[in-house]
Amino acid sequence: MQNGDAEVWLDFAIDAQGRREIRGRLTAELQLLCRRCLSPMPQSVESEFLLGMVSSDALAASLPSTHEPVLVEDEQLNLLAMIEDELILSLPQVVYHDEADCAVSRDQLSSGESAESVSDSPAENPFEVLKQLKGKT
């Protein structure tokens, strides 16, 4: 579940080389799910971008590295899809509450025996049974 409001500022221009470009800034206050407890938590997202409007992959390849290409088909640009893409690209990979604020404790995150209890007992040799069967104890 991801929801919230976003503010977007877009400036459409033609640069000195005649390329159509979009300079933009996006800010959003979102509710994203914590990956530990799966409860919603507030997350601020900000992004600034510079897009070059192109009509083909060949033109996209000729854009300078400062521009990200955005494909314009039949002289129309889907602004909502473009903004959604920019918002998705600005999302953090993973989101966690601070450990003190999370409903899932550190103990609940660990599984099995702790490293201390495992290291106290010597590891059993899986071939010990075969050794005993052969009578070479």
Coordinates of N, CA and C in Angstrom, one line a residue:
M1 N 0.8 -1.2 0.0 CA 0.0 0.0 0.0 C 0.9 1.2 0.0
Q2 N 0.8 2.1 -1.0 CA 1.5 3.3 -1.1 C 0.5 4.4 -1.5
N3 N 0.4 5.4 -0.6 CA -0.5 6.5 -1.0 C 0.1 7.8 -0.4
G4 N -0.4 8.9 -0.9 CA 0.0 10.2 -0.4 C -0.2 11.3 -1.5
D5 N 0.2 12.5 -1.2 CA 0.1 13.6 -2.2 C 1.4 14.0 -2.7
A6 N 1.5 14.4 -4.0 CA 2.7 14.9 -4.6 C 2.5 16.3 -5.2
E7 N 3.5 17.1 -5.1 CA 3.5 18.4 -5.8 C 4.6 18.3 -6.9
V8 N 4.2 18.8 -8.0 CA 5.1 18.7 -9.2 C 5.2 20.1 -9.8
W9 N 6.4 20.5 -10.1 CA 6.7 21.7 -10.9 C 7.4 21.3 -12.2
L10 N 6.8 21.8 -13.3 CA 7.4 21.5 -14.6 C 7.6 22.8 -15.4
D11 N 8.8 22.9 -16.1 CA 9.1 24.0 -16.9 C 9.5 23.4 -18.3
F12 N 8.7 23.7 -19.3 CA 8.9 23.3 -20.6 C 9.7 24.3 -21.4
A13 N 10.8 23.9 -22.1 CA 11.6 24.9 -22.8 C 12.3 24.3 -24.0
I14 N 12.9 25.1 -24.8 CA 13.8 24.6 -25.9 C 15.2 25.2 -25.6
D15 N 16.2 24.3 -25.5 CA 17.5 24.7 -25.1 C 18.3 25.3 -26.3
A16 N 19.5 25.8 -26.1 CA 20.3 26.5 -27.1 C 20.5 25.6 -28.4
Q17 N 20.5 24.3 -28.2 CA 20.7 23.4 -29.4 C 19.4 23.0 -30.0
G18 N 18.3 23.6 -29.6 CA 17.0 23.3 -30.2 C 16.3 22.1 -29.7
R19 N 16.8 21.5 -28.6 CA 16.2 20.3 -28.0 C 15.0 20.7 -27.1
R20 N 13.9 20.0 -27.2 CA 12.8 20.3 -26.3 C 13.1 19.6 -25.0
E21 N 13.0 20.3 -23.9 CA 13.3 19.7 -22.6 C 12.3 20.1 -21.5
I22 N 12.3 19.3 -20.5 CA 11.4 19.5 -19.3 C 12.3 19.5 -18.1
R23 N 12.3 20.6 -17.4 CA 12.9 20.7 -16.1 C 11.8 20.5 -15.0
G24 N 12.1 19.6 -14.1 CA 11.0 19.4 -13.1 C 11.6 19.2 -11.7
R25 N 10.6 19.4 -10.8 CA 10.9 19.1 -9.4 C 9.7 18.4 -8.8
L26 N 9.9 17.4 -8.0 CA 8.8 16.6 -7.4 C 9.0 16.5 -5.9
T27 N 8.0 16.8 -5.1 CA 8.0 16.5 -3.7 C 6.8 15.8 -3.3
A28 N 6.9 14.8 -2.4 CA 5.7 14.0 -2.0 C 5.9 13.6 -0.6
E29 N 4.8 13.6 0.1 CA 4.7 13.0 1.5 C 3.8 11.7 1.3
L30 N 4.5 10.6 1.5 CA 3.8 9.3 1.2 C 3.7 8.5 2.4
Q31 N 2.8 7.5 2.4 CA 2.7 6.5 3.4 C 3.2 5.2 2.7
L32 N 4.4 4.7 3.1 CA 4.9 3.5 2.6 C 5.0 2.4 3.7
L33 N 4.9 1.2 3.3 CA 4.9 0.1 4.2 C 6.3 -0.2 4.8
C34 N 6.5 -0.3 6.1 CA 7.7 -0.7 6.7 C 7.9 -2.2 6.3
R35 N 9.1 -2.6 5.9 CA 9.4 -3.9 5.5 C 9.6 -4.9 6.6
R36 N 9.6 -4.4 7.9 CA 9.7 -5.3 9.0 C 8.3 -5.7 9.5
C37 N 7.5 -4.6 9.8 CA 6.2 -4.9 10.4 C 5.0 -4.7 9.5
L38 N 5.2 -4.2 8.3 CA 4.2 -4.0 7.2 C 3.2 -3.0 7.6
S39 N 3.5 -2.1 8.6 CA 2.6 -1.0 8.9 C 3.0 0.3 8.1
P40 N 2.1 1.1 7.8 CA 2.4 2.3 7.0 C 3.2 3.3 7.9
M41 N 4.1 4.0 7.2 CA 5.0 5.0 7.9 C 5.2 6.1 6.9
P42 N 5.3 7.4 7.4 CA 5.5 8.5 6.6 C 6.8 8.5 5.9
Q43 N 6.9 9.0 4.7 CA 8.2 9.0 4.0 C 8.2 10.3 3.1
S44 N 9.1 11.1 3.2 CA 9.3 12.3 2.3 C 10.1 11.9 1.1
V45 N 9.7 12.3 -0.1 CA 10.4 12.0 -1.3 C 10.6 13.3 -2.1
E46 N 11.8 13.5 -2.6 CA 12.1 14.7 -3.4 C 12.9 14.3 -4.6
S47 N 12.7 14.9 -5.7 CA 13.4 14.6 -6.9 C 13.5 15.8 -7.8
E48 N 14.6 16.1 -8.4 CA 14.8 17.1 -9.5 C 15.2 16.3 -10.7
F49 N 14.7 16.7 -11.9 CA 15.0 15.9 -13.1 C 15.0 16.9 -14.3
L50 N 15.8 16.4 -15.3 CA 15.9 17.1 -16.6 C 15.6 16.1 -17.7
L51 N 14.5 16.3 -18.4 CA 14.1 15.3 -19.4 C 14.3 15.9 -20.8
G52 N 14.7 15.1 -21.7 CA 14.7 15.6 -23.1 C 13.6 14.8 -23.9
M53 N 12.8 15.6 -24.5 CA 11.7 15.0 -25.3 C 12.2 14.5 -26.6
V54 N 12.0 13.3 -26.9 CA 12.4 12.7 -28.2 C 11.3 11.9 -28.8
S55 N 11.4 11.7 -30.1 CA 10.4 10.9 -30.9 C 10.9 9.6 -31.3
S56 N 12.2 9.2 -31.0 CA 12.7 7.9 -31.4 C 13.9 7.6 -30.5
D57 N 14.3 6.3 -30.6 CA 15.4 5.8 -29.8 C 16.7 6.4 -30.3
A58 N 16.8 6.7 -31.6 CA 18.0 7.3 -32.2 C 18.2 8.7 -31.6
L59 N 17.2 9.4 -31.5 CA 17.3 10.8 -30.9 C 17.6 10.7 -29.4
A60 N 17.1 9.7 -28.7 CA 17.4 9.5 -27.3 C 18.8 9.2 -27.1
A61 N 19.5 8.5 -28.0 CA 20.9 8.2 -27.9 C 21.7 9.4 -28.1
S62 N 21.2 10.4 -28.8 CA 22.0 11.6 -29.1 C 21.9 12.7 -28.0
L63 N 21.0 12.4 -27.0 CA 20.9 13.4 -25.9 C 22.2 13.4 -25.0
P64 N 22.5 14.6 -24.4 CA 23.6 14.6 -23.5 C 23.3 13.8 -22.3
S65 N 24.4 13.5 -21.5 CA 24.2 12.7 -20.3 C 23.4 13.4 -19.2
T66 N 23.2 14.7 -19.3 CA 22.5 15.4 -18.3 C 21.0 15.2 -18.5
H67 N 20.5 14.8 -19.6 CA 19.1 14.6 -19.9 C 18.7 13.1 -19.9
E68 N 17.6 12.9 -19.3 CA 16.9 11.6 -19.4 C 15.9 11.6 -20.5
P69 N 15.9 10.7 -21.4 CA 14.9 10.7 -22.5 C 13.5 10.4 -22.1
V70 N 12.5 11.1 -22.7 CA 11.1 10.8 -22.5 C 10.5 10.8 -23.9
L71 N 9.9 9.7 -24.2 CA 9.4 9.4 -25.6 C 8.0 10.2 -25.8
V72 N 8.0 11.0 -26.8 CA 6.8 11.7 -27.2 C 6.3 11.0 -28.5
E73 N 5.1 10.4 -28.4 CA 4.5 9.7 -29.6 C 3.4 10.5 -30.2
D74 N 3.4 10.6 -31.5 CA 2.3 11.4 -32.2 C 2.1 12.8 -31.6
E75 N 3.3 13.4 -31.3 CA 3.3 14.8 -30.8 C 2.5 14.9 -29.5
Q76 N 2.3 13.8 -28.7 CA 1.6 13.9 -27.5 C 2.4 13.2 -26.4
L77 N 2.4 13.8 -25.2 CA 3.2 13.3 -24.1 C 2.2 13.0 -22.9
N78 N 2.2 11.8 -22.4 CA 1.4 11.4 -21.3 C 2.1 11.9 -20.0
L79 N 1.6 13.1 -19.5 CA 2.2 13.7 -18.4 C 2.1 12.9 -17.1
L80 N 0.9 12.3 -16.9 CA 0.6 11.5 -15.7 C 1.6 10.3 -15.7
A81 N 1.8 9.6 -16.8 CA 2.7 8.5 -16.8 C 4.1 9.0 -16.5
M82 N 4.5 10.1 -17.1 CA 5.9 10.6 -16.9 C 6.1 11.0 -15.4
I83 N 5.1 11.6 -14.8 CA 5.3 12.0 -13.4 C 5.3 10.7 -12.5
E84 N 4.4 9.7 -12.8 CA 4.5 8.5 -12.1 C 5.8 7.8 -12.2
D85 N 6.4 7.8 -13.4 CA 7.8 7.2 -13.6 C 8.8 7.9 -12.7
E86 N 8.8 9.2 -12.7 CA 9.7 10.0 -11.9 C 9.5 9.8 -10.4
L87 N 8.3 9.6 -10.0 CA 8.0 9.3 -8.6 C 8.5 8.0 -8.2
I88 N 8.2 7.0 -9.0 CA 8.7 5.6 -8.8 C 10.2 5.6 -8.7
L89 N 10.9 6.3 -9.6 CA 12.4 6.3 -9.6 C 12.9 7.0 -8.3
S90 N 12.1 7.9 -7.7 CA 12.6 8.6 -6.5 C 12.3 7.8 -5.2
L91 N 11.5 6.8 -5.3 CA 11.2 6.0 -4.1 C 12.4 5.3 -3.5
P92 N 12.6 5.2 -2.2 CA 13.7 4.5 -1.6 C 13.5 3.0 -1.9
Q93 N 14.6 2.2 -1.9 CA 14.5 0.8 -2.2 C 13.8 0.1 -1.1
V94 N 14.1 0.3 0.1 CA 13.4 -0.3 1.3 C 13.1 0.8 2.3
V95 N 12.1 0.6 3.1 CA 11.7 1.5 4.1 C 11.5 0.7 5.4
Y96 N 12.1 1.2 6.5 CA 12.0 0.6 7.8 C 11.7 1.7 8.8
H97 N 10.9 1.4 9.8 CA 10.8 2.2 11.0 C 12.1 2.2 11.7
D98 N 12.3 3.2 12.6 CA 13.5 3.1 13.5 C 13.2 2.0 14.4
E99 N 14.2 1.3 14.9 CA 14.1 0.1 15.6 C 13.2 0.3 16.9
A100 N 13.3 1.4 17.5 CA 12.5 1.7 18.7 C 11.0 1.9 18.4
D101 N 10.7 2.4 17.1 CA 9.3 2.7 16.8 C 8.6 1.5 16.1
C102 N 9.4 0.5 15.7 CA 8.8 -0.6 14.9 C 8.1 -1.6 15.8
A103 N 7.0 -2.1 15.3 CA 6.2 -3.1 16.1 C 6.9 -4.5 16.1
V104 N 7.9 -4.7 15.3 CA 8.6 -6.0 15.3 C 9.9 -5.7 16.0
S105 N 10.2 -6.5 17.0 CA 11.5 -6.4 17.7 C 12.6 -7.1 17.1
R106 N 13.8 -6.8 17.6 CA 15.0 -7.5 17.0 C 14.9 -9.0 17.3
D107 N 14.4 -9.4 18.4 CA 14.3 -10.8 18.8 C 13.3 -11.5 17.8
Q108 N 12.3 -10.9 17.3 CA 11.4 -11.5 16.4 C 12.0 -11.6 15.0
L109 N 13.0 -10.8 14.7 CA 13.6 -10.9 13.4 C 14.6 -12.0 13.3
S110 N 15.2 -12.5 14.4 CA 16.1 -13.6 14.3 C 15.4 -14.9 14.3
S111 N 16.0 -15.9 13.6 CA 15.4 -17.2 13.5 C 16.5 -18.2 13.9
G112 N 16.0 -19.3 14.5 CA 16.9 -20.4 14.9 C 17.7 -20.1 16.1
E113 N 18.8 -20.8 16.3 CA 19.6 -20.6 17.5 C 20.5 -19.4 17.3
S114 N 20.9 -18.8 18.4 CA 21.8 -17.7 18.3 C 23.2 -18.2 18.0
A115 N 24.1 -17.4 17.5 CA 25.5 -17.8 17.1 C 26.2 -18.2 18.3
E116 N 26.0 -17.7 19.5 CA 26.7 -18.1 20.7 C 26.4 -19.6 21.1
S117 N 25.1 -20.0 21.1 CA 24.8 -21.3 21.4 C 25.3 -22.3 20.4
V118 N 25.4 -22.0 19.2 CA 25.9 -22.8 18.1 C 27.4 -23.1 18.3
S119 N 28.1 -22.0 18.7 CA 29.6 -22.1 18.8 C 30.0 -22.9 20.0
D120 N 29.1 -23.0 21.1 CA 29.5 -23.7 22.3 C 29.6 -25.2 22.1
S121 N 28.7 -25.7 21.3 CA 28.7 -27.2 21.0 C 29.6 -27.5 19.8
P122 N 30.4 -28.5 19.9 CA 31.2 -28.9 18.7 C 30.3 -29.4 17.6
A123 N 30.7 -29.2 16.4 CA 29.9 -29.6 15.2 C 30.0 -31.1 15.1
E124 N 28.9 -31.8 14.8 CA 28.9 -33.2 14.6 C 29.4 -33.6 13.2
N125 N 30.3 -34.6 13.2 CA 30.8 -35.1 11.9 C 29.7 -35.9 11.2
P126 N 29.2 -35.6 10.1 CA 28.1 -36.4 9.5 C 28.6 -37.8 9.1
F127 N 29.9 -38.0 9.0 CA 30.4 -39.3 8.6 C 30.8 -40.2 9.8
E128 N 30.5 -39.7 11.0 CA 30.7 -40.5 12.2 C 30.0 -41.8 12.2
V129 N 28.7 -41.8 11.7 CA 27.9 -43.0 11.7 C 28.6 -44.0 10.8
L130 N 29.1 -43.6 9.6 CA 29.8 -44.5 8.7 C 31.0 -45.1 9.3
K131 N 31.7 -44.3 10.1 CA 33.0 -44.7 10.7 C 32.7 -45.8 11.7
Q132 N 31.6 -45.6 12.5 CA 31.2 -46.7 13.5 C 30.7 -47.9 12.8
L133 N 30.0 -47.8 11.7 CA 29.6 -49.0 11.0 C 30.7 -49.8 10.5
K134 N 31.8 -49.2 10.1 CA 33.0 -49.9 9.6 C 33.8 -50.5 10.7
G135 N 33.5 -50.1 12.0 CA 34.2 -50.6 13.1 C 35.5 -50.0 13.3
K136 N 35.7 -48.8 12.8 CA 37.0 -48.0 13.0 C 36.8 -46.9 14.0
T137 N 36.3 -47.2 15.2 CA 36.1 -46.2 16.2 C 37.3 -45.9 16.9

